[in-house]
Coordinates of C-alpha atoms in Angstrom, one line a residue:
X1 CA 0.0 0.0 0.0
X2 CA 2.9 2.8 -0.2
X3 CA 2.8 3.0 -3.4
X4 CA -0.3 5.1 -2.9
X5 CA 1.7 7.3 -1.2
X6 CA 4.3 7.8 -4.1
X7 CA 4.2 10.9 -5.5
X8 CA 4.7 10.0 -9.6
X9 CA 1.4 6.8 -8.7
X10 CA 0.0 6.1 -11.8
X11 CA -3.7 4.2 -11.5
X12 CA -3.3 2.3 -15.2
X13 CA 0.2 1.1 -14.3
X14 CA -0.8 0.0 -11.0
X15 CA -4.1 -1.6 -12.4
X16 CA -2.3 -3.6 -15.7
X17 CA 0.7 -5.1 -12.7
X18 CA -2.2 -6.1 -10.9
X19 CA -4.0 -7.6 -13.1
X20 CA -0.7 -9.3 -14.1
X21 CA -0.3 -10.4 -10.8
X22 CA -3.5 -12.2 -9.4
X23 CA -4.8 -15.6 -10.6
X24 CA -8.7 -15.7 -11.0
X25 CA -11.0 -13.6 -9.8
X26 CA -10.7 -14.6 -6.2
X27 CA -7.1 -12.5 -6.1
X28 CA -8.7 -9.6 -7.5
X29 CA -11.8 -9.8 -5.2
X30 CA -8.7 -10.2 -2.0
X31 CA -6.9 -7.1 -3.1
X32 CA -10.0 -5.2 -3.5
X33 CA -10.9 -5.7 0.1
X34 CA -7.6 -4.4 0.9
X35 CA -8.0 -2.1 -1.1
X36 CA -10.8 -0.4 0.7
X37 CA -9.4 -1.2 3.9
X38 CA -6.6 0.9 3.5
X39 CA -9.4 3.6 2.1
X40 CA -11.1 3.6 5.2
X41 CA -7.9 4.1 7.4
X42 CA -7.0 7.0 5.2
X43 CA -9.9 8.4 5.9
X44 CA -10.2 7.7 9.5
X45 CA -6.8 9.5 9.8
X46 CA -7.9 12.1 7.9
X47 CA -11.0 12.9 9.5
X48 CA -9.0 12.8 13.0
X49 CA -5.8 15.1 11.4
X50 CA -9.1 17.6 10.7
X51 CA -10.7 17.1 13.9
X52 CA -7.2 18.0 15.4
X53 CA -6.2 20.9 13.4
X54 CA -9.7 22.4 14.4
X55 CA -9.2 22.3 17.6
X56 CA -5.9 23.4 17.3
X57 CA -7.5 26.4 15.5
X58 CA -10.0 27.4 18.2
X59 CA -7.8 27.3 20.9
X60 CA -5.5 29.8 18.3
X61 CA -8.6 32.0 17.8
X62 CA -9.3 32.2 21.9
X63 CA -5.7 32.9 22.3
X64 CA -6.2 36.1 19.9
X65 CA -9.1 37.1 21.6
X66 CA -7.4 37.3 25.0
X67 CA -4.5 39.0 23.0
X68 CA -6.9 41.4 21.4
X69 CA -8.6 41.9 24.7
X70 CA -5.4 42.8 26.4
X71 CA -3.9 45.2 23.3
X72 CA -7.5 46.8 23.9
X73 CA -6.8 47.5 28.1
X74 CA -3.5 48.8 27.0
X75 CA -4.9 51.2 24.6
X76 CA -7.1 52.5 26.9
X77 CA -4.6 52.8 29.3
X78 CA -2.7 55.3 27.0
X79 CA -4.9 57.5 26.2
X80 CA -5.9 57.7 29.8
X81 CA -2.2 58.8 30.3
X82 CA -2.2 61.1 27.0
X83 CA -4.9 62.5 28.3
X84 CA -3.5 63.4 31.6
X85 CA -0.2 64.9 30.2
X86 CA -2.0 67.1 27.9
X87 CA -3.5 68.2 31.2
X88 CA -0.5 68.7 32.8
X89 CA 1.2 70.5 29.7
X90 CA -2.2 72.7 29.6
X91 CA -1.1 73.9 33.4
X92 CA 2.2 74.4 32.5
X93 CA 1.5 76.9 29.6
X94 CA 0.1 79.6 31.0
X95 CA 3.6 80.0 32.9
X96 CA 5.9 79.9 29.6
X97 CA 3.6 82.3 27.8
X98 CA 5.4 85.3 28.4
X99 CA 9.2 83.2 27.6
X100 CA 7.6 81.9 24.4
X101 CA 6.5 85.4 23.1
X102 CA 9.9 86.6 23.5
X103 CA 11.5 83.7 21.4
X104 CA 8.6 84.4 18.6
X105 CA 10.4 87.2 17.3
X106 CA 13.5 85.1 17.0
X107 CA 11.8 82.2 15.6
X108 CA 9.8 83.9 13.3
X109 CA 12.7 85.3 10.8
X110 CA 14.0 81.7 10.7
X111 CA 10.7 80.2 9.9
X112 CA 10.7 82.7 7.0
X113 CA 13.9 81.8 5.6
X114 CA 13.2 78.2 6.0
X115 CA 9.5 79.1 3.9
X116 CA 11.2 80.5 1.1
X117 CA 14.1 78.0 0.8
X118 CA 11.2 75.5 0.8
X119 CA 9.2 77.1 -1.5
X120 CA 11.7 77.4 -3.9
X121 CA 13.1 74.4 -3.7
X122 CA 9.7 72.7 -5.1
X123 CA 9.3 75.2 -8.0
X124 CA 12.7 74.4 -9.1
X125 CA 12.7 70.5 -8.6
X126 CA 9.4 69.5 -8.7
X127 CA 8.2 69.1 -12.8
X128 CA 3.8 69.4 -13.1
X129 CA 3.2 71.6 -9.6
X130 CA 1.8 74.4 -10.8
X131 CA 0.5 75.6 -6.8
X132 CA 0.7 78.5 -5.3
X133 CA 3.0 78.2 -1.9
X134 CA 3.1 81.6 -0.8
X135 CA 2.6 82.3 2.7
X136 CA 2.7 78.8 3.5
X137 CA 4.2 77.4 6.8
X138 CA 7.0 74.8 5.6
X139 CA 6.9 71.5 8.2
X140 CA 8.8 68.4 6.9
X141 CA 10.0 66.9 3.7
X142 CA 11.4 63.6 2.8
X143 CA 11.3 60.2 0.7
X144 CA 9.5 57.3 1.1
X145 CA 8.1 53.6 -0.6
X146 CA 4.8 53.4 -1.6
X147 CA 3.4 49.9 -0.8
X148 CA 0.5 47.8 -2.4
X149 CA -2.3 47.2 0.2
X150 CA -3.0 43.6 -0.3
X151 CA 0.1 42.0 -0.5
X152 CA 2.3 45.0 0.9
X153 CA 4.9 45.1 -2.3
X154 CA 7.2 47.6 -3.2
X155 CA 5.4 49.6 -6.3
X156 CA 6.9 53.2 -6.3
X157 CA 9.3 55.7 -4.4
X158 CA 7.8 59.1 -3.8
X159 CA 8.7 62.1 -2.0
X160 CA 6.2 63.9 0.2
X161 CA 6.5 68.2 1.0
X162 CA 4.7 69.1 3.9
X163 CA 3.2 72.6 4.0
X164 CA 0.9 73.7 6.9
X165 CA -2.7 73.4 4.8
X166 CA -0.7 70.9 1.4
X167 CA 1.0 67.5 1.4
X168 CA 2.9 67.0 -2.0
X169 CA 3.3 64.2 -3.8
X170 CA 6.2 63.3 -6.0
X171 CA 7.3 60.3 -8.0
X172 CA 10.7 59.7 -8.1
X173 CA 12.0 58.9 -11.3
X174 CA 15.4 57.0 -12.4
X175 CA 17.3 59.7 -13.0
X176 CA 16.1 61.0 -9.4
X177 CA 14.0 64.0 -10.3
X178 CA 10.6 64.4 -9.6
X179 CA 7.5 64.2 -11.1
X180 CA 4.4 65.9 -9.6
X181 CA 1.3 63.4 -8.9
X182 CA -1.3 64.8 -6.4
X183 CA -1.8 67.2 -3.6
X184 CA -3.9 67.0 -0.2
X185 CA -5.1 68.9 2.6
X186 CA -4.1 67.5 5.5
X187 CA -7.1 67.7 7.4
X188 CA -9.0 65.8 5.3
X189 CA -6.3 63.0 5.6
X190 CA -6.2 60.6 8.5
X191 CA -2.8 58.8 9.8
X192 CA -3.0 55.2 10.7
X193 CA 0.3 53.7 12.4
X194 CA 0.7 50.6 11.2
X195 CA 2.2 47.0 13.2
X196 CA 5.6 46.0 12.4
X197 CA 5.5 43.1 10.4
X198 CA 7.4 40.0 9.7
X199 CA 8.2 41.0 6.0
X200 CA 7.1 45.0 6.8
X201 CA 8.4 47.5 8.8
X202 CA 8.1 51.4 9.7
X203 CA 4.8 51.3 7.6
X204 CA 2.0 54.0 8.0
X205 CA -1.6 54.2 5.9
X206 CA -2.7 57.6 4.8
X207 CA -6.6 57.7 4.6
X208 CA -7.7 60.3 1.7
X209 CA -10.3 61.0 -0.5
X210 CA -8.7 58.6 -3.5
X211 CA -8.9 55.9 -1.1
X212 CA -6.3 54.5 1.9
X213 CA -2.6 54.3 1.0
X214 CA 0.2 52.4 2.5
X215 CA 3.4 53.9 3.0
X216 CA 6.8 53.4 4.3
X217 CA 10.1 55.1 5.8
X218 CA 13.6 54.0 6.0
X219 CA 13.9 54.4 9.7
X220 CA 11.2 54.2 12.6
X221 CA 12.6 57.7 13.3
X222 CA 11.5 59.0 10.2
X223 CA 7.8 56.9 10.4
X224 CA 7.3 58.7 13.9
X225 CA 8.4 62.2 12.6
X226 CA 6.2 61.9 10.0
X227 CA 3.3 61.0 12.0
X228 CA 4.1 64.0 14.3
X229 CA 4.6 66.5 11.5
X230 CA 1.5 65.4 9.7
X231 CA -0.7 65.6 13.2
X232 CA 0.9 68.9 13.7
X233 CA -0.6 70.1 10.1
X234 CA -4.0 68.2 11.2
X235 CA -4.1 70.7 13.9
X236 CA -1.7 73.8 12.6
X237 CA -5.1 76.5 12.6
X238 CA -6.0 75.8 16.5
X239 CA -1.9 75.9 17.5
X240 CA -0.9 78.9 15.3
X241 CA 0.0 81.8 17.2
X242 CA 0.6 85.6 16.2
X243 CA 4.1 86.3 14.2
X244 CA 4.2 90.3 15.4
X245 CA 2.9 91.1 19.0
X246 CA 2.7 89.8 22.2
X247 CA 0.7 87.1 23.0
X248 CA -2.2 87.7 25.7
X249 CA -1.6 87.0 29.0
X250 CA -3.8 85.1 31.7
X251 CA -4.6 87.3 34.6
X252 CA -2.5 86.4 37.2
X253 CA -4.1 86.8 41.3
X254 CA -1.5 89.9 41.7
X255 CA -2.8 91.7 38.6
X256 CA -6.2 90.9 40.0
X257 CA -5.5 92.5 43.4
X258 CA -4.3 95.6 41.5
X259 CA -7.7 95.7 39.1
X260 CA -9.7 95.5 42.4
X261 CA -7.8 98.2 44.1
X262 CA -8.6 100.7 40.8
X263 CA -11.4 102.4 39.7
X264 CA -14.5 100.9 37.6
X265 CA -13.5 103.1 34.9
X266 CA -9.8 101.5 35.0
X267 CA -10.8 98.1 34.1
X268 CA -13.9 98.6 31.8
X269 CA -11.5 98.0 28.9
X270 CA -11.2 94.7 27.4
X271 CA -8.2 93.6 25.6
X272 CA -7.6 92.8 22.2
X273 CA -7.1 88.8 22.9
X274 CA -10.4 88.6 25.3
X275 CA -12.8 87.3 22.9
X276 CA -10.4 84.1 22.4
X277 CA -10.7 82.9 25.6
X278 CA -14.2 81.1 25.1
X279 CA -12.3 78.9 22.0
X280 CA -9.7 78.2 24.8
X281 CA -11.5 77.0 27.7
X282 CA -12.5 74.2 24.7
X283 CA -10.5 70.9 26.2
X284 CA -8.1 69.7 23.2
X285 CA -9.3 66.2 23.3
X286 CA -13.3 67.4 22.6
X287 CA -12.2 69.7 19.7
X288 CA -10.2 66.6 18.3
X289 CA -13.1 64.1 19.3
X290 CA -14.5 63.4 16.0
X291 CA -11.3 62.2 14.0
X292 CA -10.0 60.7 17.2
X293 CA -13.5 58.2 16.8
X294 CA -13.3 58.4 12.9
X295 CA -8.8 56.9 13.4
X296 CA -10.4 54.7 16.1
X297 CA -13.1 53.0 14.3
X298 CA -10.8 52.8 11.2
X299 CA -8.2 51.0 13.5
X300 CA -11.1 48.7 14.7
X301 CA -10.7 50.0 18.3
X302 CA -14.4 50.0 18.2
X303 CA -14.7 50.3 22.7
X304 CA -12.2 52.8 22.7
X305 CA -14.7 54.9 20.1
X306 CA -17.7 54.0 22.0
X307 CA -16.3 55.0 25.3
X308 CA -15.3 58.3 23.4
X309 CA -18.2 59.1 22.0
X310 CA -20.2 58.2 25.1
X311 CA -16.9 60.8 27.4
X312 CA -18.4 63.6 24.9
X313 CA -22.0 63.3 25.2
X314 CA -21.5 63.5 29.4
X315 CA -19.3 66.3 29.1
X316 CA -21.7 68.2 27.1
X317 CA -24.7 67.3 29.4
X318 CA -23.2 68.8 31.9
X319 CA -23.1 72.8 32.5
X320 CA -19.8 73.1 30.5
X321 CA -22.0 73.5 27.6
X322 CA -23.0 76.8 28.2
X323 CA -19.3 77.9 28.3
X324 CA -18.3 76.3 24.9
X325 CA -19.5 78.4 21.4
X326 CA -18.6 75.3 18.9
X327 CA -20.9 72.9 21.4
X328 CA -23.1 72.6 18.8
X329 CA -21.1 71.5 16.0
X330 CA -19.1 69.3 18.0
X331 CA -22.1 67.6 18.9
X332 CA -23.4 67.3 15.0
X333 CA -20.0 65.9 14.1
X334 CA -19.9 63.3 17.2
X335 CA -23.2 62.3 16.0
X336 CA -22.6 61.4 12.8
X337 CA -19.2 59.6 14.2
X338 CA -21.5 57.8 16.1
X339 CA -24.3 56.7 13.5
X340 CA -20.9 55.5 11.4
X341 CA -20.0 53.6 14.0
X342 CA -23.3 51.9 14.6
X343 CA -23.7 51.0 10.6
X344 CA -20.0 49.8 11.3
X345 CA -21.0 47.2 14.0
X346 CA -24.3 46.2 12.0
X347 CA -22.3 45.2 9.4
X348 CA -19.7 43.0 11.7
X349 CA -22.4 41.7 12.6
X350 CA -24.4 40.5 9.8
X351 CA -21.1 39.0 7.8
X352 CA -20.4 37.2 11.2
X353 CA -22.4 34.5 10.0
X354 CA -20.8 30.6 9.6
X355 CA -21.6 27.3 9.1
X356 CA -20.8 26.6 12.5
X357 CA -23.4 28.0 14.7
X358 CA -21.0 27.9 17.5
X359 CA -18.5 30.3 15.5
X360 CA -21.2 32.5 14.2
X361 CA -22.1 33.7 18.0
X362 CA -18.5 33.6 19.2
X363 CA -17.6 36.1 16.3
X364 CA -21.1 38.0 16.9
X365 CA -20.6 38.9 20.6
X366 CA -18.3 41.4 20.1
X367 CA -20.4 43.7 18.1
X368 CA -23.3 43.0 20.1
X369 CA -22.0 43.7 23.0
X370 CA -21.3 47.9 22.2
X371 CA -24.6 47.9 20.1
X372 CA -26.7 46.9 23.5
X373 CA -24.7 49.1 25.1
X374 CA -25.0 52.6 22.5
X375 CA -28.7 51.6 23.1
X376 CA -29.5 49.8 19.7
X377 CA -30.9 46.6 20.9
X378 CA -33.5 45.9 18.8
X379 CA -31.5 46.4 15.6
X380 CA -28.9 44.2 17.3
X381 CA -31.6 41.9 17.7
X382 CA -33.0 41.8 14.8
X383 CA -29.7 41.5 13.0
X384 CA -28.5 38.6 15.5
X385 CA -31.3 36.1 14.7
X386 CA -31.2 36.6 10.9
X387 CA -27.4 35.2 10.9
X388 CA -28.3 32.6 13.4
X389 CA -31.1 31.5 10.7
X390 CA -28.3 31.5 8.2
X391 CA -26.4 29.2 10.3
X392 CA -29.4 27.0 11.1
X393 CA -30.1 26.4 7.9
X394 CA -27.1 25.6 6.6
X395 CA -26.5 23.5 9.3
X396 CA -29.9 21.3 8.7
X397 CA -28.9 21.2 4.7
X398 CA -25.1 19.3 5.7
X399 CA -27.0 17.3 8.2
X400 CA -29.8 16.0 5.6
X401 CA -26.8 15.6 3.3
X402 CA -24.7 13.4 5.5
X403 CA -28.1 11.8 6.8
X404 CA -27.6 12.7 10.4
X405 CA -30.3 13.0 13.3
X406 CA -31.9 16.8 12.2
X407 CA -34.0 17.1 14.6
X408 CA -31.5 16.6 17.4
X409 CA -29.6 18.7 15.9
X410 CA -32.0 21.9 15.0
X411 CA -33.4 21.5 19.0
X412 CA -29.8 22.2 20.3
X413 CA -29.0 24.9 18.0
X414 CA -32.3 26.4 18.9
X415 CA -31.6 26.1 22.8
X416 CA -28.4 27.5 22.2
X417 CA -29.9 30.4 20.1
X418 CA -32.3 31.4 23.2
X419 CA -29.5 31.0 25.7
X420 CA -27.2 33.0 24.0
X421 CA -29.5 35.3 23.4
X422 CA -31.5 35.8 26.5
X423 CA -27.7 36.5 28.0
X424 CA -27.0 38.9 25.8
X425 CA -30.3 41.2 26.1
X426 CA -31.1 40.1 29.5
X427 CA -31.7 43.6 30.6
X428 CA -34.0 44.4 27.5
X429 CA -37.2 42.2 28.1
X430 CA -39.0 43.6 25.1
X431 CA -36.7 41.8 22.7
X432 CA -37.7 38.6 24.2
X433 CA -40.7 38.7 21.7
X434 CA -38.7 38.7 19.0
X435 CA -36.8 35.7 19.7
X436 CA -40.8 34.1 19.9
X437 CA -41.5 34.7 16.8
X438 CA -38.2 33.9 15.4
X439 CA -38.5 30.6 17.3
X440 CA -42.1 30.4 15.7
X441 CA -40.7 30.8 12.1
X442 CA -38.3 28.6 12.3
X443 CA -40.0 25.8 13.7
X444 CA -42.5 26.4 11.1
X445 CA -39.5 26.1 8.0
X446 CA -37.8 23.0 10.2
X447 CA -41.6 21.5 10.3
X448 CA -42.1 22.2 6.5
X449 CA -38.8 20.5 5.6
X450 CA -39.4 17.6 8.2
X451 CA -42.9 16.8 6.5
X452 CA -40.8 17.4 2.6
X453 CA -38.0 14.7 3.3
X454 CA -39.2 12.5 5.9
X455 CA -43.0 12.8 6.2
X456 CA -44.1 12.0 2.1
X457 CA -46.1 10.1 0.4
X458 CA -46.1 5.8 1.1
X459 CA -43.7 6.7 4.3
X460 CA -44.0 3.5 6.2
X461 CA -45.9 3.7 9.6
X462 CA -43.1 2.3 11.5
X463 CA -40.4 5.2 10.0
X464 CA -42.9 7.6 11.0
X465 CA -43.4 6.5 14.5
X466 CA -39.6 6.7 14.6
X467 CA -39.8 10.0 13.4
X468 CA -42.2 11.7 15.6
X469 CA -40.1 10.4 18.6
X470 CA -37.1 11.8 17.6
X471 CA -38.7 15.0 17.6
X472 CA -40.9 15.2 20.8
X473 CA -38.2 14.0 22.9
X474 CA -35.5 17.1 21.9
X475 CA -38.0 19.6 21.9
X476 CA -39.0 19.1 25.7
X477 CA -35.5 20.1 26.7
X478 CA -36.5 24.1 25.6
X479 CA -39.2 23.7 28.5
X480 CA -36.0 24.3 30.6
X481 CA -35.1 27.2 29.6
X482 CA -39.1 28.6 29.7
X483 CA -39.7 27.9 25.5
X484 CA -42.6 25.2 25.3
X485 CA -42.8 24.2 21.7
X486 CA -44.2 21.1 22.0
X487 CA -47.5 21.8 21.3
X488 CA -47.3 24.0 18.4
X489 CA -44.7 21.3 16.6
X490 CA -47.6 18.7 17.1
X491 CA -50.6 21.1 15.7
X492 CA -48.4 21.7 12.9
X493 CA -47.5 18.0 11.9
X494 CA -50.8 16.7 12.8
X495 CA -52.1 17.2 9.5
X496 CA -49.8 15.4 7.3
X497 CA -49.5 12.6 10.3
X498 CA -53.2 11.9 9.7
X499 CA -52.7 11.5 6.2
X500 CA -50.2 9.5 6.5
X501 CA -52.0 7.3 8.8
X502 CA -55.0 7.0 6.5
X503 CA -52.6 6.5 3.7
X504 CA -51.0 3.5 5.3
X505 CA -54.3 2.2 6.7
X506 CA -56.4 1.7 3.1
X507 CA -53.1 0.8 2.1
X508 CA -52.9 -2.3 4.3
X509 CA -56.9 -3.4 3.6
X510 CA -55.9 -3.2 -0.2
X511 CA -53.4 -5.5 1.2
X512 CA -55.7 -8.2 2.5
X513 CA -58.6 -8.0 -0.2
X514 CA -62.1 -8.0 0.0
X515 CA -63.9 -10.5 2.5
X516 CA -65.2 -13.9 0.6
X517 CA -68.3 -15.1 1.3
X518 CA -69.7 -18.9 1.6
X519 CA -71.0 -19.8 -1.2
X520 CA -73.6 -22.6 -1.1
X521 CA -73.2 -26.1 -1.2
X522 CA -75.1 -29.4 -2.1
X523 CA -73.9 -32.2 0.4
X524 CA -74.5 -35.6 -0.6
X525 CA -74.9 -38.1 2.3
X526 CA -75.3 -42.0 1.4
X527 CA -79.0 -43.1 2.9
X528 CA -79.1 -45.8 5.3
X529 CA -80.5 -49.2 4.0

């Protein structure tokens, strides 16, 4: 038998050696039989490899979940602490205002310099741009590899000018000059750090309007600089500060003593850089709120977004919205964050469908989970039990296939459907009716296809009887968890078991024929002499 194994077997040659080989038919009939003993082994061991590699595979998949779990704690965890040094930094800049204003003037004819140098050095280089980069702030330049997203392969080198409110793109040709290809505003561009690969490393993926792009830098230096300088252009309008003039200064409690001591008349004025200081009681992290969730749901971080989202909506409960003039519009744009978000999860949820039941509500809890929370239980609901039908089905069509017990089998998924279900909205009770009348429809489809391929027409009473008890006994179990099915099953098989019944009873007097009657008879008896 291991020649079966070899890789250059050939069925004719093996067939015309054997034929050679045996005498008669019994030979032939011998090696057939080991033949197909050695078939079923191989697939014995196959079916166990299988068995073992799944198994092998779900313990990998709840080893990622933990993992993912964990990654998920961690990223919380930092943007807890981001969040309290942007606090601390907040604190520490009202004291370094009055140093920073005297290094502007210093700063600013360096800046200039570096602008024009900058600007010149793409009109000169750079063949096709055609822009206009006066008065532009100059932030960062460089070269990098363009990647393909699927399989992450080299296609192009490129080299990316960074202006305050334009990010310019450049091919990089052979004889290393440069070939204009597109330009973007960098706030309507979102950064993604990407994972260090095994084949790919210092990687990032620029979100635009064309569609996400994958690109990557020589060092991890430059792929954090760049992330930095193109954050910095995200945000260049709220950090900008005055070239010429000083820079308004916070009240301080000394100055405050001295404006109480003066006259009315003394502190009636207001100064120029008053009206700014509504925009600046704004925290950073709610004026950044709605591309923080858009990056977050784009990374898949879908808690982190959710517990964003739902950070925003308390703060602007509260009596901080009085104080903030943009309230509004943050709130519009944190809506719509949110409703992406939702249609996000909806759609996780409806391709988590499977074959295997079991893996079709592992993948969905996930998503259910934040939609119950965000308050969208019914469309949760509703989205749940049409993949679990999916599932069902599927799972009844393999069974029927391999001719397996169905009805065992559609009772435990169904009990697992409820459990799983009832744990997951167990503090919404009004969804409970939902999973009724799911319940309901399915039995009726499982009844429908019970009565099409085992219920029809000259079914043998005894193969019904079987029948019927292999369903009654499984669907007493749902009494347990409160789901009594038992009597709706029988009302609706009752009809077609009647039938069936009748059926099989005229059948059986057809059987026996028609009663004979005595017919009459002349008896002769011998008289007696």
């Amino acid at each position: 038998m291991k020649e079966f194994d070899d890789f250059n077997f050939s069925v004719e040659k093996y067939t015309k050696d054997l034929t050679r080989e045996c005498v008669g038919g019994s030979d032939l009939q011998q090696r057939k039989k080991e033949i197909e003993a050695y078939n079923e082994t191989t697939a014995a061991t196959l079916k166990q490899t299988c068995k073992k590699n799944y198994m092998e595979f779900i313990q990998t998949a709840k080893e990622i979940s933990h993992l993912e779990s964990e990654m998920y704690q961690l990223s919380h965890i930092l943007i807890e602490q981001r969040n309290i040094l942007a606090t601390m930094t907040d604190g520490k800049t009202s004291s370094h205002l009055k140093a920073e204003s005297l290094e502007a003037e210093s700063t600013t004819a360096t800046e200039d310099l570096e602008n024009s140098h900058a600007t010149r050095a793409v009109k000169e280089m750079v063949q096709g741009f055609n822009g206009n980069l006066e008065g532009k702030t100059f932030l960062n330049e460089g070269a990098l590899i363009e990647l393909d997203s699927n399989d992450y392969r080299p296609i192009q080198r490129v080299f990316f000018f960074l202006f305050n409110d334009v990010l310019i793109v450049c091919k990089v040709k052979h004889d290393k000059r440069l070939d204009f290809l597109t330009e973007y505003d960098p706030k309507k561009i979102a950064v993604i750090n990407i994972k260090d690969l095994d084949g790919v490393k210092n990687a990032i993926n620029i979100i635009t309007p064309d569609g996400s792009k994958i690109y990557q830098s020589i060092t991890a230096a430059g792929k954090t600089e760049w992330i930095e300088k193109l954050e910095e252009a995200f945000r260049f309008d709220q950090q900008k500060k005055p070239k010429k003039g000083q820079a308004p200064q916070p009240p301080t409690r000394a100055k405050q003593q001295s404006k109480a001591s003066t006259p009315e008349k003394e502190t009636t004025p207001q100064s120029p850089g008053q009206p700014k200081s509504l925009e600046d009681e704004t925290p950073e992290w709610l004026s950044t709120a709605s591309e923080e969730i858009q990056t977050l749901v784009a990374q898949r971080h879908f808690e982190d977004a959710q517990e964003l989202i739902k950070r925003t909506q308390d703060f602007l409960r509260n009596e901080n919205r009085k104080k903030l003039p943009l309230a509004d519009a943050i709130e519009t744009k944190v809506k719509q964050q949110e409703l992406k978000l939702i249609n996000v999860l909806l759609k996780e949820l409806s391709n988590s469908h499977n074959r295997n039941l079991q893996i079709a509500l592992r993948a969905a809890k996930r998503p259910l989970k934040i939609l119950v929370e965000m308050g969208r239980y019914r469309q949760a609901s509703a989205t749940l039990l049409k993949v679990c039908a999916v599932s069902l089905r599927v799972a009844q069509r393999e069974a029927r296939r391999n001719n397996a017990d169905i009805s065992e089998l559609f009772f435990c998924d169904l009990t697992q459907v409820a459990c799983d279900f009832l744990t997951a909205f167990e503090k919404q009770p009004a969804c409970v009716s939902a999973l009724v009348v799911w319940c309901n429809a399915e039995l009726q489809y499982f009844a429908s296809q019970l009565i099409k391929h085992y219920l029809t027409k000259g079914t043998s009473l005894e193969s019904v009887a079987k029948c019927v008890e292999r369903v009654r006994k499984p669907s007493t179990k749902l009494t347990e968890i409160g789901l009594d099915i038992s009597y709706h099953l029988e009302g609706l098989l009752r009809t077609t078991l009647e039938s069936l019944i009748e059926e099989s009873k005229e059948r059986l007097l057809d059987s026996v024929g028609p009663p004979r009657r005595a017919g009459s008879r002349t008896i002769c008896r011998p008289s007696r002499t």
